[in-house]
XYZ file of C-alpha atoms in Angstrom:
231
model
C -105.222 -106.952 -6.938
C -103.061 -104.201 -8.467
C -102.677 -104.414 -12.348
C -100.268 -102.656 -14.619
C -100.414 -102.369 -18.153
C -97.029 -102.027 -20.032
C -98.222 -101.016 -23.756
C -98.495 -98.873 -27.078
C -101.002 -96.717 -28.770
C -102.649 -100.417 -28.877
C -103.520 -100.196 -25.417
C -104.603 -96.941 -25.744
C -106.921 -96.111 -28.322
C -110.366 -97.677 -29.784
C -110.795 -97.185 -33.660
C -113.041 -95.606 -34.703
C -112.717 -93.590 -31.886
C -115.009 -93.632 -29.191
C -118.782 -91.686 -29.408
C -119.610 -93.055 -25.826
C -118.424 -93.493 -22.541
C -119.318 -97.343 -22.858
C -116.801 -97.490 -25.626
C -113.972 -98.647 -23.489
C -110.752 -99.995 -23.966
C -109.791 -103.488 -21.987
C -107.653 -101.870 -19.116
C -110.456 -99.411 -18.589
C -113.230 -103.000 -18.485
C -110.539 -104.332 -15.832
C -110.152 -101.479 -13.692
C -114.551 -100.785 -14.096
C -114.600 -105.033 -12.680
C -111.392 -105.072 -10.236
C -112.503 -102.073 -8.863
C -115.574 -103.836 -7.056
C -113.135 -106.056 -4.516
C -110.784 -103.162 -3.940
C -108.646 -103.799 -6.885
C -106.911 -101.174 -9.378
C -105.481 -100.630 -12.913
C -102.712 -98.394 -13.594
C -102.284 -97.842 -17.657
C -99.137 -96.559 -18.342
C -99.228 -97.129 -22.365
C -97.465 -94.466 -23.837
C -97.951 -93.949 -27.747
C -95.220 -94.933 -29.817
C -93.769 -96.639 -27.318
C -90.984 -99.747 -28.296
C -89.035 -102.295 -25.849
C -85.920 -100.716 -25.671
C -87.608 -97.053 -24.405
C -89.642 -98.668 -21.577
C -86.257 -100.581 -20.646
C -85.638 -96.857 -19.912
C -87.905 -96.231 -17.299
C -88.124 -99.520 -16.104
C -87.585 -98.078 -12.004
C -90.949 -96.444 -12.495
C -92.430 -98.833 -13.611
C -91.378 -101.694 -10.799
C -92.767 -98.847 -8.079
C -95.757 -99.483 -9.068
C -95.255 -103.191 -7.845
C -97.908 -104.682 -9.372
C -99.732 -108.182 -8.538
C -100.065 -108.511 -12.504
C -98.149 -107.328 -15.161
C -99.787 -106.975 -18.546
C -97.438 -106.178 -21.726
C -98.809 -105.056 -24.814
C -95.982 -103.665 -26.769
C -94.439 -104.826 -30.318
C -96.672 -103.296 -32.811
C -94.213 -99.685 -33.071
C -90.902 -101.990 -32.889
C -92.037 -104.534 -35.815
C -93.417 -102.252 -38.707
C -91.358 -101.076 -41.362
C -90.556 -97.490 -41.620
C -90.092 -95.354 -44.239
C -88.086 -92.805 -42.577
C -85.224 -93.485 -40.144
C -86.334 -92.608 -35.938
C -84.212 -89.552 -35.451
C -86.178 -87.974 -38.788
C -89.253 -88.910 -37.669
C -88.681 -87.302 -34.069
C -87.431 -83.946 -35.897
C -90.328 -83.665 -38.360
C -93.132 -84.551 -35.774
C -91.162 -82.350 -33.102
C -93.581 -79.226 -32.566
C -91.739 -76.752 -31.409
C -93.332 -72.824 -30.891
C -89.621 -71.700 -31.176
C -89.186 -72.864 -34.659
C -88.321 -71.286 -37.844
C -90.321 -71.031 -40.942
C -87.672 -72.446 -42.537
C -87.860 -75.456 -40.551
C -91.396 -75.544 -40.513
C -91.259 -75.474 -44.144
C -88.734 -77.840 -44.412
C -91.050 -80.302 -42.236
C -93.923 -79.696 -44.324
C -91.769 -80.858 -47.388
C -90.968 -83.971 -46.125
C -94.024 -84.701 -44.567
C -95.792 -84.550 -48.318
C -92.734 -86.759 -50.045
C -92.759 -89.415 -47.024
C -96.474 -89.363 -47.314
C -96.383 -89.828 -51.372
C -93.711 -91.936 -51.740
C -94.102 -94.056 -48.793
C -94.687 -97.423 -49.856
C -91.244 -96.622 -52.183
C -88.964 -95.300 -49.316
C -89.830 -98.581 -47.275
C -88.672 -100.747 -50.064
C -85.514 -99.020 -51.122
C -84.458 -98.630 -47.108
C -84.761 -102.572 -47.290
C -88.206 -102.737 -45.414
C -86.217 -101.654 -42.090
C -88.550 -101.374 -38.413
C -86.934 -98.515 -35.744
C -85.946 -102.148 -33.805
C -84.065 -105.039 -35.288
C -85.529 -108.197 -33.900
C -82.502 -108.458 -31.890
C -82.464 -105.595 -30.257
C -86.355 -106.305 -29.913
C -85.592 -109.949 -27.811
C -83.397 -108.238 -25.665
C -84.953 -105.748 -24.583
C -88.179 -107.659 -23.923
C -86.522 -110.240 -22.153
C -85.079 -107.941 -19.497
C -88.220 -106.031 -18.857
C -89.943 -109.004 -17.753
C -86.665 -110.208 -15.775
C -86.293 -106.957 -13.897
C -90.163 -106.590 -13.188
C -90.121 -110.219 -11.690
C -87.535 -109.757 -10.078
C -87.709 -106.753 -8.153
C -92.159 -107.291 -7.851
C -92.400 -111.030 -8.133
C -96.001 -109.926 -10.783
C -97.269 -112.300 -12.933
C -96.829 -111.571 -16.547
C -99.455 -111.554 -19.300
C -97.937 -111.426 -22.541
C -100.587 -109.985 -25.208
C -99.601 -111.355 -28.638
C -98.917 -108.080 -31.260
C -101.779 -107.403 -33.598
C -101.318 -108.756 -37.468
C -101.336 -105.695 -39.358
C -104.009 -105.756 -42.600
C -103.433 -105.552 -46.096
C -103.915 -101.758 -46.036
C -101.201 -101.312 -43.588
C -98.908 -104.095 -45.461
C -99.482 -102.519 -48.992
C -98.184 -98.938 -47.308
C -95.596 -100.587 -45.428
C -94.570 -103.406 -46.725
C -92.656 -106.175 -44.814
C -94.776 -105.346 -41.633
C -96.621 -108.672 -41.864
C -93.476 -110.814 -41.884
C -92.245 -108.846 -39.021
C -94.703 -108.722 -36.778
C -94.874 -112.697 -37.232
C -91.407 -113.270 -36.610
C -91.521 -110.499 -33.651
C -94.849 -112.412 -32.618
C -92.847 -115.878 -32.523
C -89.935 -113.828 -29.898
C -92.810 -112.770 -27.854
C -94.077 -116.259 -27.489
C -90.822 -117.839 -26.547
C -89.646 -115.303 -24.062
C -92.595 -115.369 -22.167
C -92.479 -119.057 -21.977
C -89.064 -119.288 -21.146
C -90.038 -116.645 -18.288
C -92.355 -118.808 -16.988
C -95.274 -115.802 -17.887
C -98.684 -116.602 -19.694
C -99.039 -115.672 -23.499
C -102.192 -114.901 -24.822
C -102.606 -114.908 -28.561
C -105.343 -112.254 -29.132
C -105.810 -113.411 -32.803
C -107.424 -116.473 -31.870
C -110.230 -114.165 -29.567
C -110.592 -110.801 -31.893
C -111.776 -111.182 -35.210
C -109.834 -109.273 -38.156
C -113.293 -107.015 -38.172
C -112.341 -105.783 -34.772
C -109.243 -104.529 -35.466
C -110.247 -102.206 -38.105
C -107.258 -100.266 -38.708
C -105.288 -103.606 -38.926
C -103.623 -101.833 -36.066
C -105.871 -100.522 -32.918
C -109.060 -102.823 -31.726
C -112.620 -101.716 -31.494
C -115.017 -101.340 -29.078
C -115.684 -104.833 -29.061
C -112.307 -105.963 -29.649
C -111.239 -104.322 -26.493
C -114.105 -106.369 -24.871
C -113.094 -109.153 -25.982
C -109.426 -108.988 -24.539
C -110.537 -108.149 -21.395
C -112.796 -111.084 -20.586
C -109.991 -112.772 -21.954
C -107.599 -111.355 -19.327
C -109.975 -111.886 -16.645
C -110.233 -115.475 -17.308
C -106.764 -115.956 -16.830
C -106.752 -113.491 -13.521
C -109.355 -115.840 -11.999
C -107.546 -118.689 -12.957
């Protein structure tokens, strides 16, 4: 069985991060048990990552034509931002060539988006880098186009409800990411794919970021996934 994991940073990191090699995250539990009857897991998470990007590179992913499609992306489209993309992009841009006037510059608004944070959200009308819409659309055709050109089955991984900590800096998140979590539910029933809420299976102390899952979090998702594999 070949397995491919479409996500964020969620599928990507463990917080805190790891001390120990048997601090894993749930692809890397799927690939450790597939691996025993020849199967495989390729992770191509990408941090940062929203819908409408990984629309963008949607050929690479079908050549990986995967038996099982996993997708674990929502979390980057449905907070609020403080900061439109394109400013974001320039000020976390490193680049060697750069100024120290633009460096400067950087390091300016770096310390007023950082201080003013919870502020800027509000007064840009607690806007996320994706508009629902946008969001739908772009969700919808990845799993069309990866059915139709693999024929995978698709595992839709509910997104993670941010925490008070992450709602009081950004606020509006919560409300997004429900209403975001309700478009993820539909389209992958409407696709005929299999959603799997992961806040009925993680506990809010396993996500301890309100963001990224634990050690045991991780754990946790991917029994859950391989329950639904062998079923």
């Amino acid at each position: 069985m070949k397995v491919l994991i479409i996500g964020d940073s969620v599928a990507l990191r463990i917080r805190p991060s790891r001390k120990s090699p048997s601090e894993m995250t749930y692809g890397e539990h799927l690939a450790n048990i597939l691996m025993a009857d020849g199967g495989i897991v390729i992770n191509k998470a990408i941090g940062s990552s929203m819908a409408p990007f990984r629309m963008n590179e949607i050929d690479g992913l079908i050549n990986v034509f995967p038996d099982v499609t996993i997708i674990n992306i929502g979390i980057v489209d449905a907070c609020t931002r403080s900061m439109p993309l394109w400013l974001y992009r320039f000020v976390n841009n490193e680049n060697p060539s750069s100024t120290w006037i633009i460096a400067s510059l950087k390091l300016l608004i770096n310390y007023f988006e950082k201080r003013f944070r919870r502020f800027l959200v509000i007064v840009s009308g607690k806007r996320s880098w994706v508009s629902s819409t946008a969001f739908k659309s772009n969700y919808s055709k990845l799993i069309h186009y990866l059915k139709k050109e693999t024929n995978t089955q698709v595992i839709c991984l509910s997104i993670n409800q941010p925490d008070l900590r992450v709602e009081n800096s950004l606020p509006g998140s919560t409300a997004n990411v429900i209403k975001f979590n309700d478009i993820v539910k539909q389209v992958c029933q409407q696709s005929g794919s299999t959603f799997l809420d992961v806040s009925k299976i993680v506990t809010k102390d396993q996500i301890p970021d309100g963001i990224h899952f634990n050690s045991e979090g991780h754990q946790k998702v991917a029994d859950a996934i391989l329950s639904l594999l062998k079923s």
